[in-house]
């Protein structure tokens, strides 16, 4: 099975190519240049393995939460390539992919949502699969949700900004902390695999995940936020 996976939900542009049991990846700090480099890098990655999109069984992408613009780029690229090659397009929640990439069974996934907020997902793995999220939403660092039990692993780039707040809140419930790097494209491929039923174009879980009710802020709102922080 051959799956191309991509993630542009953060400042990094990550690509993955799963060919049966082998996996190849590209991870570039793209900043604001995702839209300029993602297609050339996809073409390069496929070419290195003598493949075209028509040779793939599916395209999987990180559908958020994360950067609003980045999520839109990943969606658009995946839709376009999948439709052109008539293969399935599968969106995977980035918080869930983070949890899977940890290799742990009880995971708190965290993504810096900017504007003083954290995207948070709490998951437990039962056998080979993760349960529906126990918690999944966007929170202020001082308004994080309560969870039960202990033995949790905390992962995600929100740790870089809010490590103290999350440690203070969850305290002894956290046994392990994974503070990077956060390359999730292999997990995106893995989580997408079970959805591939046939090699025909279809959209599966392909709508973006924003979690915020309001996904974009006006210039005035950004100025007001910066003025008080």
PDB file of N, CA and C in Angstrom, residues 7-95:
ATOM      1  N   UNK A   7       1.342  17.489   6.207  1.00  0.00           N
ATOM      2  CA  UNK A   7       0.895  18.297   7.332  1.00  0.00           C
ATOM      3  C   UNK A   7       1.514  19.679   7.226  1.00  0.00           C
ATOM      4  N   UNK A   8       0.662  20.699   7.176  1.00  0.00           N
ATOM      5  CA  UNK A   8       1.133  22.086   7.136  1.00  0.00           C
ATOM      6  C   UNK A   8       0.437  22.903   8.222  1.00  0.00           C
ATOM      7  N   UNK A   9       0.074  22.246   9.318  1.00  0.00           N
ATOM      8  CA  UNK A   9      -0.697  22.905  10.374  1.00  0.00           C
ATOM      9  C   UNK A   9       0.157  23.742  11.316  1.00  0.00           C
ATOM     10  N   UNK A  10       1.480  23.615  11.211  1.00  0.00           N
ATOM     11  CA  UNK A  10       2.396  24.413  12.030  1.00  0.00           C
ATOM     12  C   UNK A  10       3.376  25.124  11.105  1.00  0.00           C
ATOM     13  N   UNK A  11       4.432  25.703  11.675  1.00  0.00           N
ATOM     14  CA  UNK A  11       5.432  26.382  10.851  1.00  0.00           C
ATOM     15  C   UNK A  11       6.257  25.394  10.033  1.00  0.00           C
ATOM     16  N   UNK A  12       6.137  24.102  10.334  1.00  0.00           N
ATOM     17  CA  UNK A  12       6.852  23.081   9.574  1.00  0.00           C
ATOM     18  C   UNK A  12       5.972  22.508   8.475  1.00  0.00           C
ATOM     19  N   UNK A  13       6.589  22.194   7.344  1.00  0.00           N
ATOM     20  CA  UNK A  13       5.927  21.499   6.256  1.00  0.00           C
ATOM     21  C   UNK A  13       6.459  20.070   6.275  1.00  0.00           C
ATOM     22  N   UNK A  14       5.578  19.123   6.589  1.00  0.00           N
ATOM     23  CA  UNK A  14       5.997  17.724   6.708  1.00  0.00           C
ATOM     24  C   UNK A  14       5.288  16.868   5.672  1.00  0.00           C
ATOM     25  N   UNK A  15       6.063  16.031   5.004  1.00  0.00           N
ATOM     26  CA  UNK A  15       5.530  15.080   4.034  1.00  0.00           C
ATOM     27  C   UNK A  15       5.968  13.683   4.422  1.00  0.00           C
ATOM     28  N   UNK A  16       5.117  12.716   4.132  1.00  0.00           N
ATOM     29  CA  UNK A  16       5.470  11.323   4.369  1.00  0.00           C
ATOM     30  C   UNK A  16       5.039  10.466   3.198  1.00  0.00           C
ATOM     31  N   UNK A  17       5.802   9.445   2.912  1.00  0.00           N
ATOM     32  CA  UNK A  17       5.452   8.501   1.854  1.00  0.00           C
ATOM     33  C   UNK A  17       5.584   7.087   2.410  1.00  0.00           C
ATOM     34  N   UNK A  18       4.454   6.434   2.568  1.00  0.00           N
ATOM     35  CA  UNK A  18       4.436   5.056   3.050  1.00  0.00           C
ATOM     36  C   UNK A  18       4.365   4.122   1.858  1.00  0.00           C
ATOM     37  N   UNK A  19       5.344   3.244   1.734  1.00  0.00           N
ATOM     38  CA  UNK A  19       5.361   2.227   0.675  1.00  0.00           C
ATOM     39  C   UNK A  19       5.427   0.878   1.365  1.00  0.00           C
ATOM     40  N   UNK A  20       4.293   0.229   1.484  1.00  0.00           N
ATOM     41  CA  UNK A  20       4.186  -1.028   2.226  1.00  0.00           C
ATOM     42  C   UNK A  20       4.693  -0.827   3.658  1.00  0.00           C
ATOM     43  N   UNK A  21       5.778  -1.482   4.056  1.00  0.00           N
ATOM     44  CA  UNK A  21       6.256  -1.354   5.427  1.00  0.00           C
ATOM     45  C   UNK A  21       7.312  -0.268   5.586  1.00  0.00           C
ATOM     46  N   UNK A  22       7.714   0.363   4.497  1.00  0.00           N
ATOM     47  CA  UNK A  22       8.735   1.414   4.566  1.00  0.00           C
ATOM     48  C   UNK A  22       8.076   2.784   4.636  1.00  0.00           C
ATOM     49  N   UNK A  23       8.787   3.726   5.283  1.00  0.00           N
ATOM     50  CA  UNK A  23       8.263   5.082   5.404  1.00  0.00           C
ATOM     51  C   UNK A  23       9.386   6.084   5.191  1.00  0.00           C
ATOM     52  N   UNK A  24       9.112   7.084   4.341  1.00  0.00           N
ATOM     53  CA  UNK A  24      10.086   8.129   4.027  1.00  0.00           C
ATOM     54  C   UNK A  24       9.443   9.482   4.333  1.00  0.00           C
ATOM     55  N   UNK A  25      10.230  10.399   4.905  1.00  0.00           N
ATOM     56  CA  UNK A  25       9.625  11.676   5.294  1.00  0.00           C
ATOM     57  C   UNK A  25      10.524  12.854   4.965  1.00  0.00           C
ATOM     58  N   UNK A  26       9.891  14.008   4.865  1.00  0.00           N
ATOM     59  CA  UNK A  26      10.556  15.293   4.637  1.00  0.00           C
ATOM     60  C   UNK A  26       9.977  16.274   5.647  1.00  0.00           C
ATOM     61  N   UNK A  27      10.830  17.001   6.347  1.00  0.00           N
ATOM     62  CA  UNK A  27      10.359  17.952   7.355  1.00  0.00           C
ATOM     63  C   UNK A  27      11.143  19.249   7.186  1.00  0.00           C
ATOM     64  N   UNK A  28      10.459  20.312   6.760  1.00  0.00           N
ATOM     65  CA  UNK A  28      11.114  21.585   6.446  1.00  0.00           C
ATOM     66  C   UNK A  28      10.458  22.706   7.245  1.00  0.00           C
ATOM     67  N   UNK A  29      11.278  23.533   7.892  1.00  0.00           N
ATOM     68  CA  UNK A  29      10.733  24.705   8.580  1.00  0.00           C
ATOM     69  C   UNK A  29      10.367  25.735   7.517  1.00  0.00           C
ATOM     70  N   UNK A  30       9.078  25.800   7.205  1.00  0.00           N
ATOM     71  CA  UNK A  30       8.611  26.582   6.061  1.00  0.00           C
ATOM     72  C   UNK A  30       8.188  27.990   6.424  1.00  0.00           C
ATOM     73  N   UNK A  31       7.883  28.235   7.711  1.00  0.00           N
ATOM     74  CA  UNK A  31       7.399  29.556   8.083  1.00  0.00           C
ATOM     75  C   UNK A  31       6.094  29.873   7.373  1.00  0.00           C
ATOM     76  N   UNK A  32       6.112  30.928   6.544  1.00  0.00           N
ATOM     77  CA  UNK A  32       4.925  31.339   5.796  1.00  0.00           C
ATOM     78  C   UNK A  32       4.969  30.883   4.330  1.00  0.00           C
ATOM     79  N   UNK A  33       5.892  29.980   4.003  1.00  0.00           N
ATOM     80  CA  UNK A  33       6.081  29.611   2.590  1.00  0.00           C
ATOM     81  C   UNK A  33       5.519  28.240   2.233  1.00  0.00           C
ATOM     82  N   UNK A  34       4.617  27.702   3.046  1.00  0.00           N
ATOM     83  CA  UNK A  34       4.050  26.381   2.758  1.00  0.00           C
ATOM     84  C   UNK A  34       3.523  26.279   1.335  1.00  0.00           C
ATOM     85  N   UNK A  35       2.725  27.261   0.933  1.00  0.00           N
ATOM     86  CA  UNK A  35       2.055  27.185  -0.363  1.00  0.00           C
ATOM     87  C   UNK A  35       3.044  27.189  -1.520  1.00  0.00           C
ATOM     88  N   UNK A  36       4.226  27.742  -1.295  1.00  0.00           N
ATOM     89  CA  UNK A  36       5.224  27.819  -2.357  1.00  0.00           C
ATOM     90  C   UNK A  36       6.023  26.530  -2.508  1.00  0.00           C
ATOM     91  N   UNK A  37       6.226  25.811  -1.412  1.00  0.00           N
ATOM     92  CA  UNK A  37       7.152  24.670  -1.466  1.00  0.00           C
ATOM     93  C   UNK A  37       6.480  23.308  -1.423  1.00  0.00           C
ATOM     94  N   UNK A  38       5.212  23.238  -0.990  1.00  0.00           N
ATOM     95  CA  UNK A  38       4.638  21.919  -0.754  1.00  0.00           C
ATOM     96  C   UNK A  38       4.502  21.100  -2.032  1.00  0.00           C
ATOM     97  N   UNK A  39       3.990  21.683  -3.114  1.00  0.00           N
ATOM     98  CA  UNK A  39       3.842  20.898  -4.351  1.00  0.00           C
ATOM     99  C   UNK A  39       5.182  20.478  -4.951  1.00  0.00           C
ATOM    100  N   UNK A  40       6.185  21.376  -5.062  1.00  0.00           N
ATOM    101  CA  UNK A  40       7.493  20.927  -5.550  1.00  0.00           C
ATOM    102  C   UNK A  40       8.103  19.828  -4.691  1.00  0.00           C
ATOM    103  N   UNK A  41       7.923  19.908  -3.377  1.00  0.00           N
ATOM    104  CA  UNK A  41       8.486  18.879  -2.498  1.00  0.00           C
ATOM    105  C   UNK A  41       7.754  17.550  -2.637  1.00  0.00           C
ATOM    106  N   UNK A  42       6.433  17.596  -2.852  1.00  0.00           N
ATOM    107  CA  UNK A  42       5.686  16.364  -3.107  1.00  0.00           C
ATOM    108  C   UNK A  42       6.169  15.703  -4.396  1.00  0.00           C
ATOM    109  N   UNK A  43       6.302  16.525  -5.444  1.00  0.00           N
ATOM    110  CA  UNK A  43       6.774  16.000  -6.731  1.00  0.00           C
ATOM    111  C   UNK A  43       8.161  15.377  -6.584  1.00  0.00           C
ATOM    112  N   UNK A  44       9.022  16.042  -5.833  1.00  0.00           N
ATOM    113  CA  UNK A  44      10.381  15.541  -5.620  1.00  0.00           C
ATOM    114  C   UNK A  44      10.362  14.220  -4.854  1.00  0.00           C
ATOM    115  N   UNK A  45       9.566  14.145  -3.794  1.00  0.00           N
ATOM    116  CA  UNK A  45       9.498  12.921  -2.986  1.00  0.00           C
ATOM    117  C   UNK A  45       8.984  11.747  -3.798  1.00  0.00           C
ATOM    118  N   UNK A  46       7.923  11.961  -4.576  1.00  0.00           N
ATOM    119  CA  UNK A  46       7.391  10.879  -5.408  1.00  0.00           C
ATOM    120  C   UNK A  46       8.391  10.465  -6.482  1.00  0.00           C
ATOM    121  N   UNK A  47       9.042  11.465  -7.088  1.00  0.00           N
ATOM    122  CA  UNK A  47      10.010  11.183  -8.149  1.00  0.00           C
ATOM    123  C   UNK A  47      11.168  10.350  -7.642  1.00  0.00           C
ATOM    124  N   UNK A  48      11.607  10.602  -6.419  1.00  0.00           N
ATOM    125  CA  UNK A  48      12.721   9.841  -5.841  1.00  0.00           C
ATOM    126  C   UNK A  48      12.402   8.357  -5.739  1.00  0.00           C
ATOM    127  N   UNK A  49      11.115   8.035  -5.709  1.00  0.00           N
ATOM    128  CA  UNK A  49      10.707   6.631  -5.594  1.00  0.00           C
ATOM    129  C   UNK A  49       9.985   6.145  -6.854  1.00  0.00           C
ATOM    130  N   UNK A  50      10.198   6.866  -7.954  1.00  0.00           N
ATOM    131  CA  UNK A  50       9.647   6.512  -9.263  1.00  0.00           C
ATOM    132  C   UNK A  50       8.132   6.328  -9.213  1.00  0.00           C
ATOM    133  N   UNK A  51       7.453   7.275  -8.554  1.00  0.00           N
ATOM    134  CA  UNK A  51       6.006   7.204  -8.423  1.00  0.00           C
ATOM    135  C   UNK A  51       5.355   8.490  -8.917  1.00  0.00           C
ATOM    136  N   UNK A  52       4.084   8.392  -9.277  1.00  0.00           N
ATOM    137  CA  UNK A  52       3.233   9.552  -9.508  1.00  0.00           C
ATOM    138  C   UNK A  52       2.031   9.414  -8.587  1.00  0.00           C
ATOM    139  N   UNK A  53       1.192  10.433  -8.514  1.00  0.00           N
ATOM    140  CA  UNK A  53       0.018  10.340  -7.643  1.00  0.00           C
ATOM    141  C   UNK A  53      -0.920   9.211  -8.061  1.00  0.00           C
ATOM    142  N   UNK A  54      -0.922   8.848  -9.325  1.00  0.00           N
ATOM    143  CA  UNK A  54      -1.802   7.767  -9.787  1.00  0.00           C
ATOM    144  C   UNK A  54      -1.348   6.396  -9.276  1.00  0.00           C
ATOM    145  N   UNK A  55      -0.110   6.323  -8.789  1.00  0.00           N
ATOM    146  CA  UNK A  55       0.375   5.072  -8.208  1.00  0.00           C
ATOM    147  C   UNK A  55      -0.015   4.919  -6.739  1.00  0.00           C
ATOM    148  N   UNK A  56      -0.538   5.981  -6.146  1.00  0.00           N
ATOM    149  CA  UNK A  56      -0.867   5.966  -4.723  1.00  0.00           C
ATOM    150  C   UNK A  56      -2.218   5.312  -4.463  1.00  0.00           C
ATOM    151  N   UNK A  57      -2.395   4.804  -3.248  1.00  0.00           N
ATOM    152  CA  UNK A  57      -3.686   4.261  -2.826  1.00  0.00           C
ATOM    153  C   UNK A  57      -4.530   5.312  -2.133  1.00  0.00           C
ATOM    154  N   UNK A  58      -3.878   6.349  -1.588  1.00  0.00           N
ATOM    155  CA  UNK A  58      -4.613   7.407  -0.898  1.00  0.00           C
ATOM    156  C   UNK A  58      -3.677   8.565  -0.584  1.00  0.00           C
ATOM    157  N   UNK A  59      -4.286   9.708  -0.282  1.00  0.00           N
ATOM    158  CA  UNK A  59      -3.570  10.870   0.235  1.00  0.00           C
ATOM    159  C   UNK A  59      -4.198  11.225   1.575  1.00  0.00           C
ATOM    160  N   UNK A  60      -3.361  11.357   2.612  1.00  0.00           N
ATOM    161  CA  UNK A  60      -3.836  11.697   3.947  1.00  0.00           C
ATOM    162  C   UNK A  60      -3.226  13.024   4.367  1.00  0.00           C
ATOM    163  N   UNK A  61      -3.978  13.794   5.140  1.00  0.00           N
ATOM    164  CA  UNK A  61      -3.455  15.095   5.551  1.00  0.00           C
ATOM    165  C   UNK A  61      -3.910  15.434   6.969  1.00  0.00           C
ATOM    166  N   UNK A  62      -3.128  16.279   7.626  1.00  0.00           N
ATOM    167  CA  UNK A  62      -3.498  16.780   8.935  1.00  0.00           C
ATOM    168  C   UNK A  62      -4.558  17.854   8.775  1.00  0.00           C
ATOM    169  N   UNK A  63      -5.762  17.601   9.291  1.00  0.00           N
ATOM    170  CA  UNK A  63      -6.891  18.505   9.055  1.00  0.00           C
ATOM    171  C   UNK A  63      -7.099  19.489  10.203  1.00  0.00           C
ATOM    172  N   UNK A  64      -6.135  19.570  11.104  1.00  0.00           N
ATOM    173  CA  UNK A  64      -6.213  20.503  12.210  1.00  0.00           C
ATOM    174  C   UNK A  64      -6.567  19.790  13.498  1.00  0.00           C
ATOM    175  N   UNK A  65      -6.613  20.555  14.579  1.00  0.00           N
ATOM    176  CA  UNK A  65      -6.453  22.006  14.646  1.00  0.00           C
ATOM    177  C   UNK A  65      -5.012  22.443  14.442  1.00  0.00           C
ATOM    178  N   UNK A  66      -4.841  23.730  14.194  1.00  0.00           N
ATOM    179  CA  UNK A  66      -3.532  24.312  13.962  1.00  0.00           C
ATOM    180  C   UNK A  66      -3.696  25.637  13.249  1.00  0.00           C
ATOM    181  N   UNK A  67      -2.687  26.012  12.501  1.00  0.00           N
ATOM    182  CA  UNK A  67      -2.735  27.261  11.743  1.00  0.00           C
ATOM    183  C   UNK A  67      -3.888  27.235  10.744  1.00  0.00           C
ATOM    184  N   UNK A  68      -4.735  28.255  10.800  1.00  0.00           N
ATOM    185  CA  UNK A  68      -5.883  28.333   9.898  1.00  0.00           C
ATOM    186  C   UNK A  68      -5.425  28.261   8.439  1.00  0.00           C
ATOM    187  N   UNK A  69      -4.445  29.086   8.080  1.00  0.00           N
ATOM    188  CA  UNK A  69      -3.952  29.095   6.700  1.00  0.00           C
ATOM    189  C   UNK A  69      -3.320  27.764   6.339  1.00  0.00           C
ATOM    190  N   UNK A  70      -2.519  27.211   7.253  1.00  0.00           N
ATOM    191  CA  UNK A  70      -1.850  25.940   6.984  1.00  0.00           C
ATOM    192  C   UNK A  70      -2.823  24.805   6.743  1.00  0.00           C
ATOM    193  N   UNK A  71      -3.887  24.760   7.539  1.00  0.00           N
ATOM    194  CA  UNK A  71      -4.899  23.712   7.370  1.00  0.00           C
ATOM    195  C   UNK A  71      -5.578  23.835   6.006  1.00  0.00           C
ATOM    196  N   UNK A  72      -5.880  25.069   5.622  1.00  0.00           N
ATOM    197  CA  UNK A  72      -6.508  25.292   4.315  1.00  0.00           C
ATOM    198  C   UNK A  72      -5.595  24.839   3.178  1.00  0.00           C
ATOM    199  N   UNK A  73      -4.291  25.081   3.318  1.00  0.00           N
ATOM    200  CA  UNK A  73      -3.336  24.670   2.292  1.00  0.00           C
ATOM    201  C   UNK A  73      -3.324  23.147   2.175  1.00  0.00           C
ATOM    202  N   UNK A  74      -3.228  22.458   3.314  1.00  0.00           N
ATOM    203  CA  UNK A  74      -3.196  20.990   3.286  1.00  0.00           C
ATOM    204  C   UNK A  74      -4.466  20.422   2.673  1.00  0.00           C
ATOM    205  N   UNK A  75      -5.615  20.973   3.074  1.00  0.00           N
ATOM    206  CA  UNK A  75      -6.886  20.516   2.499  1.00  0.00           C
ATOM    207  C   UNK A  75      -6.904  20.697   0.983  1.00  0.00           C
ATOM    208  N   UNK A  76      -6.541  21.891   0.537  1.00  0.00           N
ATOM    209  CA  UNK A  76      -6.597  22.188  -0.890  1.00  0.00           C
ATOM    210  C   UNK A  76      -5.670  21.308  -1.714  1.00  0.00           C
ATOM    211  N   UNK A  77      -4.448  21.125  -1.227  1.00  0.00           N
ATOM    212  CA  UNK A  77      -3.488  20.281  -1.948  1.00  0.00           C
ATOM    213  C   UNK A  77      -3.977  18.842  -1.997  1.00  0.00           C
ATOM    214  N   UNK A  78      -4.418  18.315  -0.861  1.00  0.00           N
ATOM    215  CA  UNK A  78      -4.877  16.923  -0.810  1.00  0.00           C
ATOM    216  C   UNK A  78      -6.093  16.713  -1.707  1.00  0.00           C
ATOM    217  N   UNK A  79      -7.075  17.629  -1.629  1.00  0.00           N
ATOM    218  CA  UNK A  79      -8.260  17.506  -2.484  1.00  0.00           C
ATOM    219  C   UNK A  79      -7.874  17.497  -3.959  1.00  0.00           C
ATOM    220  N   UNK A  80      -7.031  18.464  -4.335  1.00  0.00           N
ATOM    221  CA  UNK A  80      -6.663  18.597  -5.740  1.00  0.00           C
ATOM    222  C   UNK A  80      -5.931  17.384  -6.270  1.00  0.00           C
ATOM    223  N   UNK A  81      -4.941  16.901  -5.515  1.00  0.00           N
ATOM    224  CA  UNK A  81      -4.168  15.738  -5.959  1.00  0.00           C
ATOM    225  C   UNK A  81      -5.029  14.475  -5.942  1.00  0.00           C
ATOM    226  N   UNK A  82      -5.849  14.331  -4.922  1.00  0.00           N
ATOM    227  CA  UNK A  82      -6.696  13.141  -4.836  1.00  0.00           C
ATOM    228  C   UNK A  82      -7.716  13.079  -5.958  1.00  0.00           C
ATOM    229  N   UNK A  83      -8.331  14.211  -6.234  1.00  0.00           N
ATOM    230  CA  UNK A  83      -9.321  14.251  -7.317  1.00  0.00           C
ATOM    231  C   UNK A  83      -8.661  13.979  -8.657  1.00  0.00           C
ATOM    232  N   UNK A  84      -7.490  14.582  -8.875  1.00  0.00           N
ATOM    233  CA  UNK A  84      -6.792  14.400 -10.142  1.00  0.00           C
ATOM    234  C   UNK A  84      -6.359  12.964 -10.385  1.00  0.00           C
ATOM    235  N   UNK A  85      -6.007  12.257  -9.287  1.00  0.00           N
ATOM    236  CA  UNK A  85      -5.554  10.868  -9.419  1.00  0.00           C
ATOM    237  C   UNK A  85      -6.672   9.867  -9.168  1.00  0.00           C
ATOM    238  N   UNK A  86      -7.878  10.364  -8.803  1.00  0.00           N
ATOM    239  CA  UNK A  86      -9.025   9.524  -8.484  1.00  0.00           C
ATOM    240  C   UNK A  86      -8.707   8.517  -7.384  1.00  0.00           C
ATOM    241  N   UNK A  87      -8.171   9.036  -6.254  1.00  0.00           N
ATOM    242  CA  UNK A  87      -7.858   8.200  -5.096  1.00  0.00           C
ATOM    243  C   UNK A  87      -8.462   8.845  -3.838  1.00  0.00           C
ATOM    244  N   UNK A  88      -8.660   8.063  -2.776  1.00  0.00           N
ATOM    245  CA  UNK A  88      -9.259   8.613  -1.560  1.00  0.00           C
ATOM    246  C   UNK A  88      -8.423   9.714  -0.926  1.00  0.00           C
ATOM    247  N   UNK A  89      -9.107  10.681  -0.326  1.00  0.00           N
ATOM    248  CA  UNK A  89      -8.477  11.759   0.437  1.00  0.00           C
ATOM    249  C   UNK A  89      -8.990  11.643   1.872  1.00  0.00           C
ATOM    250  N   UNK A  90      -8.074  11.495   2.819  1.00  0.00           N
ATOM    251  CA  UNK A  90      -8.458  11.199   4.200  1.00  0.00           C
ATOM    252  C   UNK A  90      -7.856  12.238   5.141  1.00  0.00           C
ATOM    253  N   UNK A  91      -8.703  12.935   5.877  1.00  0.00           N
ATOM    254  CA  UNK A  91      -8.240  13.907   6.856  1.00  0.00           C
ATOM    255  C   UNK A  91      -8.100  13.266   8.222  1.00  0.00           C
ATOM    256  N   UNK A  92      -7.013  13.587   8.922  1.00  0.00           N
ATOM    257  CA  UNK A  92      -6.734  13.030  10.253  1.00  0.00           C
ATOM    258  C   UNK A  92      -6.563  14.183  11.241  1.00  0.00           C
ATOM    259  N   UNK A  93      -7.209  14.080  12.378  1.00  0.00           N
ATOM    260  CA  UNK A  93      -7.103  15.095  13.419  1.00  0.00           C
ATOM    261  C   UNK A  93      -5.661  15.178  13.930  1.00  0.00           C
ATOM    262  N   UNK A  94      -5.102  16.386  13.949  1.00  0.00           N
ATOM    263  CA  UNK A  94      -3.713  16.546  14.361  1.00  0.00           C
ATOM    264  C   UNK A  94      -3.481  16.216  15.833  1.00  0.00           C
ATOM    265  N   UNK A  95      -4.457  16.486  16.685  1.00  0.00           N
ATOM    266  CA  UNK A  95      -4.312  16.131  18.095  1.00  0.00           C
ATOM    267  C   UNK A  95      -4.243  14.615  18.266  1.00  0.00           C
TER     268      UNK A  95
END
